[in-house]
Amino acid sequence: MAARPGSQGRRQVPEDTRCEAHREPLRLFCDDDQTLLCGRCRAQQHDGHAVYGVQEAAGGYRRLFQELLNASREKLGVAESMLADERDRMATVQGEEQDFKEMIESEYRIRFQLMVEEMNFQSLEGCVFNLNVRENGLNQLMEFATELKEKSQETLQRLNVLGKENMNKLKESEVRLSEQICGLQRITAELEKKCGDYTLALLQNARCSVERSESLLRQCLEPAQITDLSLCLVTGMSRMLNILQRAVTLDPKTAHPCLVLSEDLRSVSLRNVQQDVPGSPGRFVFGATVLGVEGFTSGRHYWEVDVEKATKWQLGISEDSASSDGDLPAASRDKFLLTGSVMGTDYTFWVFPPLKRVFLRGEQMHKVGVFLDREYGQVAFYDVTNRSLIYNFSSLAFRGAVRPIFSLCIPSGGTSSDSLSICFPHVSPCDVNVSP
């Protein structure tokens, strides 16, 4: 009677094991039945089966076990790394949800403040002193405030639902990956033992070990597919931004030597060689950057920049840390920046500080709007093309004068024709009649 390795459970098969029926050495292995054979067993019961010498069979399985072991170790490493990433994403998602919450609340505050300023502008322009008209204006403001509050709550509720859904998906992914890791650890240990076993012991349960290993290795390792929270970003832009838009110009004394400014000081382009320019304490020497001439110490201000002809750019504000005279070395200024880069039709955005990526939905961006509110410490960036918020900073404490900042990327090799242009104001404040 042939000896089936699996029939002895986990007990080791001695190398000198003999056939129970014929008392002959078990020197053959039937791969079809996973059975150890003697010569007489083969002739009587296994004619036509795949039968090998035990050394040959063990050698084949040993090589297969080693391949599976290598694959198992590799997949275990990938799974452990993915699990660590998923746990990091949990913390990141919680932080992003809080950031989005603060951005949404800040944007609706900005809109209410701008609505108040818009109504004040109307009153001053029309010299409205009639009490009934003023009362109607206050009623409109209250209605607008109620509408903003409802929209804010709706957006925040949608954000909260998406945040919970994302967290649940990540937790499910954590459980699934943990189970896969436990399975891979067990099969890795089993394969390591198999690879170290002697001939007959290696053939015990060989096919079962192979099938268990292959089954685990066929399982896909996939991170959780979560929803982009940018779906909750506020769309639309306040009409008052048109009134606040400033005719910003560039300051040649701060321009990096690789930058060329237009005659009207409203456009900047990159030059492939540095120009011979006079030294200036405020000139940028490490990055292709230039400041705006205007230094804002109070009030609300807005400007737009055409970024269509730039593949990588930075926009934002630069604050003089200790003074407002503009003569501070460039590196000593505090900055709040939006960075955009495009490759083909794909855009990537980052904000600073702290450095973090901003995920946006929408079509190609041509213009970026920058809003500054000195009184409330707010800086907001808008996608003017798609009329939506990109990102905003709030609760900032400005000390010195704040100036617009513009940067292009100096290429590491080759040439670049990138340029930025400051847009002319849409309207002049004295010519505008704004309706609520």
Coordinates of N, CA and C in Angstrom, one line a residue, residues 41-214:
C41 N 4.1 -0.6 -6.0 CA 2.9 0.2 -6.0 C 2.6 0.9 -7.3
R42 N 3.7 1.4 -7.9 CA 3.6 2.1 -9.2 C 3.0 1.2 -10.3
A43 N 3.5 0.0 -10.3 CA 3.0 -1.0 -11.4 C 1.6 -1.4 -11.1
Q44 N 1.2 -1.5 -9.9 CA -0.2 -2.0 -9.6 C -1.3 -1.0 -9.6
Q45 N -1.0 0.2 -9.1 CA -2.0 1.2 -8.9 C -1.8 2.6 -9.6
H46 N -0.7 2.9 -10.1 CA -0.4 4.3 -10.6 C 0.1 4.3 -12.0
D47 N -0.3 3.3 -12.8 CA 0.1 3.2 -14.2 C -0.5 4.4 -14.9
G48 N 0.3 5.2 -15.7 CA -0.2 6.3 -16.4 C -0.2 7.6 -15.6
H49 N 0.1 7.6 -14.4 CA 0.2 8.8 -13.5 C 1.6 9.5 -13.7
A50 N 1.7 10.7 -13.3 CA 3.0 11.5 -13.3 C 3.7 11.0 -12.0
V51 N 4.7 10.1 -12.2 CA 5.5 9.6 -11.1 C 6.9 9.9 -11.3
Y52 N 7.5 10.4 -10.2 CA 8.9 10.8 -10.3 C 9.7 10.2 -9.1
G53 N 11.0 10.2 -9.2 CA 11.8 9.8 -8.1 C 11.7 10.8 -7.0
V54 N 11.8 10.4 -5.7 CA 11.5 11.4 -4.6 C 12.5 12.6 -4.7
Q55 N 13.7 12.3 -5.1 CA 14.7 13.4 -5.2 C 14.3 14.4 -6.2
E56 N 13.9 13.9 -7.4 CA 13.5 14.8 -8.5 C 12.2 15.6 -8.1
A57 N 11.2 14.9 -7.5 CA 10.0 15.5 -7.1 C 10.3 16.6 -6.0
A58 N 11.1 16.2 -5.0 CA 11.4 17.2 -4.0 C 12.2 18.4 -4.5
G59 N 13.1 18.1 -5.5 CA 13.8 19.2 -6.1 C 12.9 20.2 -6.8
G60 N 11.9 19.7 -7.5 CA 10.9 20.5 -8.2 C 10.1 21.3 -7.3
Y61 N 9.6 20.7 -6.2 CA 8.8 21.4 -5.2 C 9.6 22.4 -4.5
R62 N 10.9 22.0 -4.2 CA 11.7 23.0 -3.4 C 11.9 24.3 -4.2
R63 N 12.1 24.1 -5.5 CA 12.3 25.3 -6.4 C 11.0 26.1 -6.4
L64 N 9.9 25.4 -6.5 CA 8.6 26.1 -6.5 C 8.3 26.8 -5.2
F65 N 8.6 26.1 -4.1 CA 8.4 26.7 -2.8 C 9.3 28.0 -2.6
Q66 N 10.5 27.9 -3.1 CA 11.4 29.1 -3.0 C 10.9 30.3 -3.8
E67 N 10.3 30.0 -5.0 CA 9.7 31.1 -5.8 C 8.5 31.7 -5.1
L68 N 7.7 30.8 -4.5 CA 6.5 31.3 -3.8 C 6.9 32.0 -2.5
L69 N 8.0 31.6 -1.9 CA 8.5 32.3 -0.7 C 9.0 33.7 -1.0
N70 N 9.7 33.8 -2.1 CA 10.2 35.1 -2.6 C 9.0 36.0 -2.9
A71 N 8.0 35.5 -3.6 CA 6.8 36.3 -3.9 C 6.1 36.7 -2.6
S72 N 6.0 35.7 -1.7 CA 5.3 36.0 -0.4 C 6.0 37.1 0.4
R73 N 7.3 37.0 0.5 CA 8.0 38.0 1.2 C 7.8 39.4 0.6
E74 N 7.9 39.4 -0.8 CA 7.7 40.7 -1.5 C 6.3 41.3 -1.2
K75 N 5.3 40.4 -1.4 CA 3.9 40.9 -1.2 C 3.7 41.3 0.3
L76 N 4.3 40.6 1.2 CA 4.2 40.9 2.6 C 4.7 42.3 2.9
G77 N 5.9 42.6 2.3 CA 6.5 43.9 2.4 C 5.6 45.0 1.8
V78 N 5.0 44.7 0.7 CA 4.1 45.7 0.0 C 2.8 45.9 0.9
A79 N 2.3 44.8 1.5 CA 1.1 44.9 2.3 C 1.4 45.7 3.6
E80 N 2.5 45.5 4.2 CA 2.8 46.2 5.4 C 3.0 47.7 5.1
S81 N 3.7 48.0 4.0 CA 3.8 49.4 3.6 C 2.5 50.0 3.3
M82 N 1.6 49.3 2.6 CA 0.3 49.8 2.3 C -0.5 50.1 3.6
L83 N -0.4 49.2 4.5 CA -1.1 49.3 5.8 C -0.7 50.6 6.5
A84 N 0.7 50.8 6.5 CA 1.2 52.0 7.2 C 0.7 53.2 6.5
D85 N 0.6 53.2 5.1 CA 0.1 54.3 4.3 C -1.4 54.6 4.7
E86 N -2.2 53.5 4.8 CA -3.6 53.7 5.1 C -3.8 54.3 6.5
R87 N -2.9 53.9 7.4 CA -3.0 54.5 8.7 C -2.6 56.0 8.7
D88 N -1.6 56.3 7.9 CA -1.2 57.7 7.7 C -2.3 58.5 7.0
R89 N -3.0 57.9 6.1 CA -4.1 58.5 5.4 C -5.2 58.9 6.3
M90 N -5.4 58.0 7.3 CA -6.5 58.3 8.3 C -6.2 59.6 9.0
A91 N -5.0 59.8 9.4 CA -4.6 61.0 10.1 C -4.7 62.2 9.1
T92 N -4.2 62.0 7.9 CA -4.3 63.0 6.9 C -5.7 63.4 6.5
V93 N -6.6 62.4 6.4 CA -8.0 62.7 6.0 C -8.6 63.6 7.1
Q94 N -8.4 63.2 8.4 CA -8.9 64.0 9.5 C -8.4 65.4 9.5
G95 N -7.1 65.6 9.2 CA -6.5 66.9 9.1 C -7.1 67.7 7.9
E96 N -7.2 67.0 6.8 CA -7.8 67.7 5.6 C -9.2 68.1 5.8
E97 N -10.0 67.3 6.5 CA -11.4 67.6 6.8 C -11.5 68.9 7.6
Q98 N -10.6 69.0 8.6 CA -10.5 70.2 9.5 C -10.1 71.4 8.7
D99 N -9.1 71.2 7.8 CA -8.7 72.3 6.9 C -9.8 72.8 6.0
F100 N -10.5 71.9 5.4 CA -11.6 72.2 4.5 C -12.7 72.9 5.3
K101 N -13.0 72.4 6.5 CA -14.0 73.1 7.4 C -13.6 74.5 7.6
E102 N -12.4 74.8 8.0 CA -11.9 76.1 8.3 C -12.0 77.0 7.0
M103 N -11.6 76.4 5.9 CA -11.6 77.1 4.6 C -13.0 77.5 4.2
I104 N -14.0 76.6 4.4 CA -15.4 76.9 4.0 C -15.9 78.0 4.9
E105 N -15.7 77.9 6.2 CA -16.2 78.9 7.2 C -15.5 80.2 6.9
S106 N -14.2 80.2 6.6 CA -13.5 81.5 6.2 C -14.1 82.1 5.0
E107 N -14.3 81.3 3.9 CA -14.8 81.8 2.7 C -16.2 82.5 2.8
Y108 N -17.1 81.8 3.6 CA -18.4 82.4 3.8 C -18.3 83.7 4.7
R109 N -17.3 83.7 5.6 CA -17.1 85.0 6.3 C -16.7 86.1 5.4
I110 N -15.8 85.8 4.5 CA -15.3 86.7 3.5 C -16.5 87.3 2.7
R111 N -17.3 86.4 2.2 CA -18.5 86.8 1.4 C -19.4 87.7 2.1
F112 N -19.6 87.4 3.4 CA -20.5 88.3 4.2 C -19.9 89.7 4.4
Q113 N -18.6 89.7 4.7 CA -17.9 90.9 4.9 C -17.9 91.8 3.6
L114 N -17.7 91.1 2.4 CA -17.8 91.8 1.1 C -19.2 92.3 0.8
M115 N -20.2 91.5 1.2 CA -21.6 92.0 1.0 C -21.8 93.2 1.8
V116 N -21.4 93.3 3.0 CA -21.5 94.5 3.8 C -20.8 95.7 3.2
E117 N -19.6 95.4 2.7 CA -18.9 96.5 2.0 C -19.5 96.9 0.7
E118 N -20.1 95.9 0.0 CA -20.9 96.2 -1.2 C -22.0 97.2 -1.0
M119 N -22.8 96.9 0.1 CA -23.9 97.7 0.4 C -23.5 99.1 0.9
N120 N -22.4 99.2 1.6 CA -21.8 100.5 2.0 C -21.4 101.3 0.8
F121 N -20.8 100.6 -0.2 CA -20.4 101.2 -1.4 C -21.6 101.8 -2.2
Q122 N -22.7 101.0 -2.2 CA -23.9 101.5 -2.9 C -24.4 102.8 -2.2
S123 N -24.4 102.7 -0.9 CA -24.9 103.9 -0.1 C -24.1 105.1 -0.4
L124 N -22.8 105.0 -0.4 CA -21.9 106.1 -0.6 C -22.0 106.6 -2.0
E125 N -22.1 105.7 -3.0 CA -22.1 106.1 -4.4 C -23.4 106.8 -4.7
G126 N -24.5 106.3 -4.1 CA -25.8 106.9 -4.4 C -26.3 107.9 -3.4
C127 N -25.4 108.2 -2.4 CA -25.7 109.1 -1.3 C -27.1 108.8 -0.7
V128 N -27.3 107.5 -0.4 CA -28.6 107.1 0.1 C -28.6 107.3 1.6
F129 N -29.5 108.3 2.0 CA -29.7 108.6 3.4 C -31.2 108.4 3.8
N130 N -32.0 108.0 2.8 CA -33.4 107.8 3.1 C -33.5 106.6 4.1
L131 N -34.3 106.8 5.2 CA -34.4 105.7 6.2 C -35.0 104.5 5.7
N132 N -36.0 104.6 4.8 CA -36.7 103.4 4.3 C -35.8 102.6 3.4
V133 N -35.0 103.4 2.6 CA -34.0 102.7 1.7 C -33.0 102.0 2.6
R134 N -32.5 102.6 3.6 CA -31.5 102.0 4.5 C -32.1 100.8 5.2
E135 N -33.4 100.9 5.6 CA -34.0 99.7 6.3 C -34.1 98.6 5.3
N136 N -34.5 98.9 4.0 CA -34.5 97.8 3.0 C -33.2 97.2 2.8
G137 N -32.2 98.0 2.8 CA -30.8 97.5 2.7 C -30.4 96.6 3.8
L138 N -30.8 96.9 5.0 CA -30.5 96.1 6.2 C -31.3 94.8 6.1
N139 N -32.5 94.8 5.6 CA -33.3 93.6 5.5 C -32.7 92.7 4.4
Q140 N -32.2 93.3 3.3 CA -31.5 92.5 2.3 C -30.2 91.8 2.9
L141 N -29.5 92.6 3.7 CA -28.3 92.1 4.3 C -28.6 90.9 5.3
M142 N -29.7 91.0 6.0 CA -30.1 89.9 6.9 C -30.5 88.7 6.1
E143 N -31.2 88.9 5.0 CA -31.6 87.8 4.1 C -30.4 87.1 3.6
F144 N -29.4 87.9 3.1 CA -28.2 87.4 2.6 C -27.4 86.6 3.6
A145 N -27.4 87.2 4.9 CA -26.7 86.5 5.9 C -27.3 85.1 6.2
T146 N -28.7 85.1 6.2 CA -29.4 83.8 6.4 C -29.1 82.8 5.3
E147 N -29.1 83.3 4.1 CA -28.8 82.5 2.9 C -27.4 81.9 3.0
L148 N -26.4 82.8 3.4 CA -25.0 82.3 3.5 C -24.9 81.3 4.6
K149 N -25.6 81.5 5.7 CA -25.5 80.5 6.8 C -26.1 79.2 6.4
E150 N -27.2 79.2 5.7 CA -27.8 77.9 5.2 C -26.8 77.2 4.2
K151 N -26.2 78.0 3.3 CA -25.3 77.4 2.3 C -24.1 76.8 3.0
S152 N -23.6 77.6 4.0 CA -22.4 77.1 4.8 C -22.7 75.8 5.5
Q153 N -23.9 75.8 6.2 CA -24.3 74.5 6.9 C -24.4 73.4 6.0
E154 N -25.0 73.6 4.8 CA -25.2 72.6 3.8 C -23.9 72.0 3.4
T155 N -22.9 72.9 3.1 CA -21.6 72.5 2.6 C -20.9 71.8 3.7
L156 N -20.9 72.3 4.9 CA -20.3 71.6 6.0 C -20.9 70.2 6.3
Q157 N -22.2 70.1 6.2 CA -22.8 68.8 6.4 C -22.3 67.8 5.3
R158 N -22.3 68.3 4.1 CA -21.8 67.4 3.0 C -20.3 67.0 3.2
L159 N -19.5 67.9 3.7 CA -18.1 67.6 4.1 C -18.1 66.6 5.2
N160 N -18.9 66.7 6.2 CA -18.9 65.8 7.3 C -19.3 64.4 6.9
V161 N -20.3 64.3 6.0 CA -20.7 63.0 5.4 C -19.6 62.4 4.6
L162 N -19.0 63.1 3.8 CA -17.9 62.6 3.0 C -16.7 62.2 3.9
G163 N -16.4 63.0 4.9 CA -15.3 62.7 5.8 C -15.6 61.3 6.5
K164 N -16.8 61.1 7.0 CA -17.2 59.8 7.7 C -17.1 58.7 6.7
E165 N -17.6 58.9 5.5 CA -17.5 57.8 4.5 C -16.0 57.4 4.2
N166 N -15.2 58.5 4.0 CA -13.8 58.2 3.8 C -13.1 57.5 4.9
M167 N -13.4 57.9 6.2 CA -12.8 57.2 7.3 C -13.3 55.8 7.4
N168 N -14.6 55.5 7.1 CA -15.1 54.1 7.2 C -14.4 53.3 6.1
K169 N -14.2 53.8 4.9 CA -13.5 53.1 3.9 C -12.0 52.8 4.3
L170 N -11.4 53.7 4.9 CA -10.0 53.5 5.4 C -9.9 52.5 6.5
K171 N -10.9 52.5 7.4 CA -10.9 51.5 8.5 C -11.2 50.1 7.9
E172 N -12.1 50.0 7.0 CA -12.3 48.7 6.3 C -11.1 48.2 5.6
S173 N -10.4 49.1 4.9 CA -9.1 48.8 4.3 C -8.1 48.3 5.3
E174 N -8.0 49.0 6.4 CA -7.1 48.6 7.5 C -7.3 47.2 7.9
V175 N -8.6 46.8 8.2 CA -8.9 45.5 8.6 C -8.6 44.4 7.5
R176 N -8.9 44.8 6.3 CA -8.7 43.8 5.2 C -7.2 43.6 5.0
L177 N -6.4 44.6 5.0 CA -4.9 44.5 4.9 C -4.3 43.8 6.1
S178 N -4.8 44.0 7.3 CA -4.3 43.3 8.5 C -4.5 41.8 8.3
E179 N -5.7 41.4 7.8 CA -6.0 40.0 7.6 C -5.1 39.4 6.6
Q180 N -4.9 40.2 5.5 CA -4.0 39.7 4.4 C -2.6 39.5 4.9
I181 N -2.1 40.5 5.8 CA -0.8 40.4 6.3 C -0.6 39.2 7.2
C182 N -1.6 38.9 8.0 CA -1.6 37.7 8.9 C -1.5 36.4 8.1
G183 N -2.3 36.3 7.0 CA -2.2 35.2 6.1 C -0.9 35.1 5.4
L184 N -0.3 36.2 5.0 CA 1.0 36.2 4.3 C 2.1 35.8 5.3
Q185 N 2.0 36.2 6.5 CA 3.0 35.8 7.5 C 2.9 34.3 7.8
R186 N 1.7 33.8 7.9 CA 1.6 32.3 8.1 C 2.2 31.5 7.0
I187 N 1.8 31.9 5.7 CA 2.3 31.2 4.6 C 3.8 31.4 4.4
T188 N 4.3 32.5 4.7 CA 5.8 32.7 4.6 C 6.5 31.8 5.6
A189 N 6.0 31.7 6.8 CA 6.6 30.8 7.8 C 6.6 29.4 7.3
E190 N 5.4 29.0 6.7 CA 5.3 27.6 6.2 C 6.2 27.3 5.1
L191 N 6.3 28.3 4.2 CA 7.2 28.1 3.0 C 8.7 28.1 3.4
E192 N 9.1 28.9 4.4 CA 10.4 28.9 4.9 C 10.8 27.5 5.5
K193 N 9.8 26.9 6.2 CA 10.0 25.6 6.8 C 10.1 24.6 5.7
K194 N 9.2 24.7 4.7 CA 9.3 23.7 3.6 C 10.6 23.7 2.9
C195 N 11.1 24.9 2.7 CA 12.4 25.1 1.9 C 13.6 24.5 2.7
G196 N 13.4 24.4 4.1 CA 14.5 23.8 4.9 C 14.3 22.4 5.2
D197 N 13.1 21.8 4.8 CA 12.9 20.4 5.2 C 13.7 19.4 4.3
Y198 N 13.9 18.2 4.8 CA 14.6 17.1 4.0 C 13.5 16.6 3.0
T199 N 14.0 15.7 2.2 CA 13.3 15.3 1.0 C 11.8 14.8 1.3
L200 N 11.6 13.7 2.1 CA 10.3 13.2 2.2 C 9.4 14.2 3.0
A201 N 9.9 14.9 4.0 CA 9.1 15.8 4.8 C 8.7 17.0 3.9
L202 N 9.5 17.4 2.9 CA 9.2 18.5 2.0 C 8.0 18.1 1.2
L203 N 7.8 16.8 0.9 CA 6.7 16.4 0.0 C 5.4 16.2 0.7
Q204 N 5.5 16.3 2.1 CA 4.2 16.2 2.8 C 3.3 17.4 2.5
N205 N 2.1 17.2 2.2 CA 1.1 18.2 1.9 C 1.7 19.3 0.9
A206 N 2.5 18.8 0.0 CA 3.2 19.8 -0.9 C 2.2 20.6 -1.7
R207 N 1.2 19.8 -2.3 CA 0.3 20.5 -3.2 C -0.6 21.5 -2.4
C208 N -1.0 21.0 -1.2 CA -1.9 21.9 -0.3 C -1.1 23.2 0.0
S209 N 0.2 23.1 0.3 CA 1.0 24.3 0.6 C 1.0 25.2 -0.6
V210 N 1.2 24.6 -1.8 CA 1.3 25.4 -3.0 C 0.0 26.1 -3.3
E211 N -1.1 25.4 -3.1 CA -2.5 26.0 -3.4 C -2.8 27.1 -2.4
R212 N -2.5 26.9 -1.1 CA -2.7 27.9 -0.1 C -1.9 29.2 -0.5
S213 N -0.7 28.9 -0.8 CA 0.2 30.1 -1.1 C -0.2 30.8 -2.3
E214 N -0.6 30.1 -3.4 CA -1.0 30.7 -4.6 C -2.3 31.5 -4.4

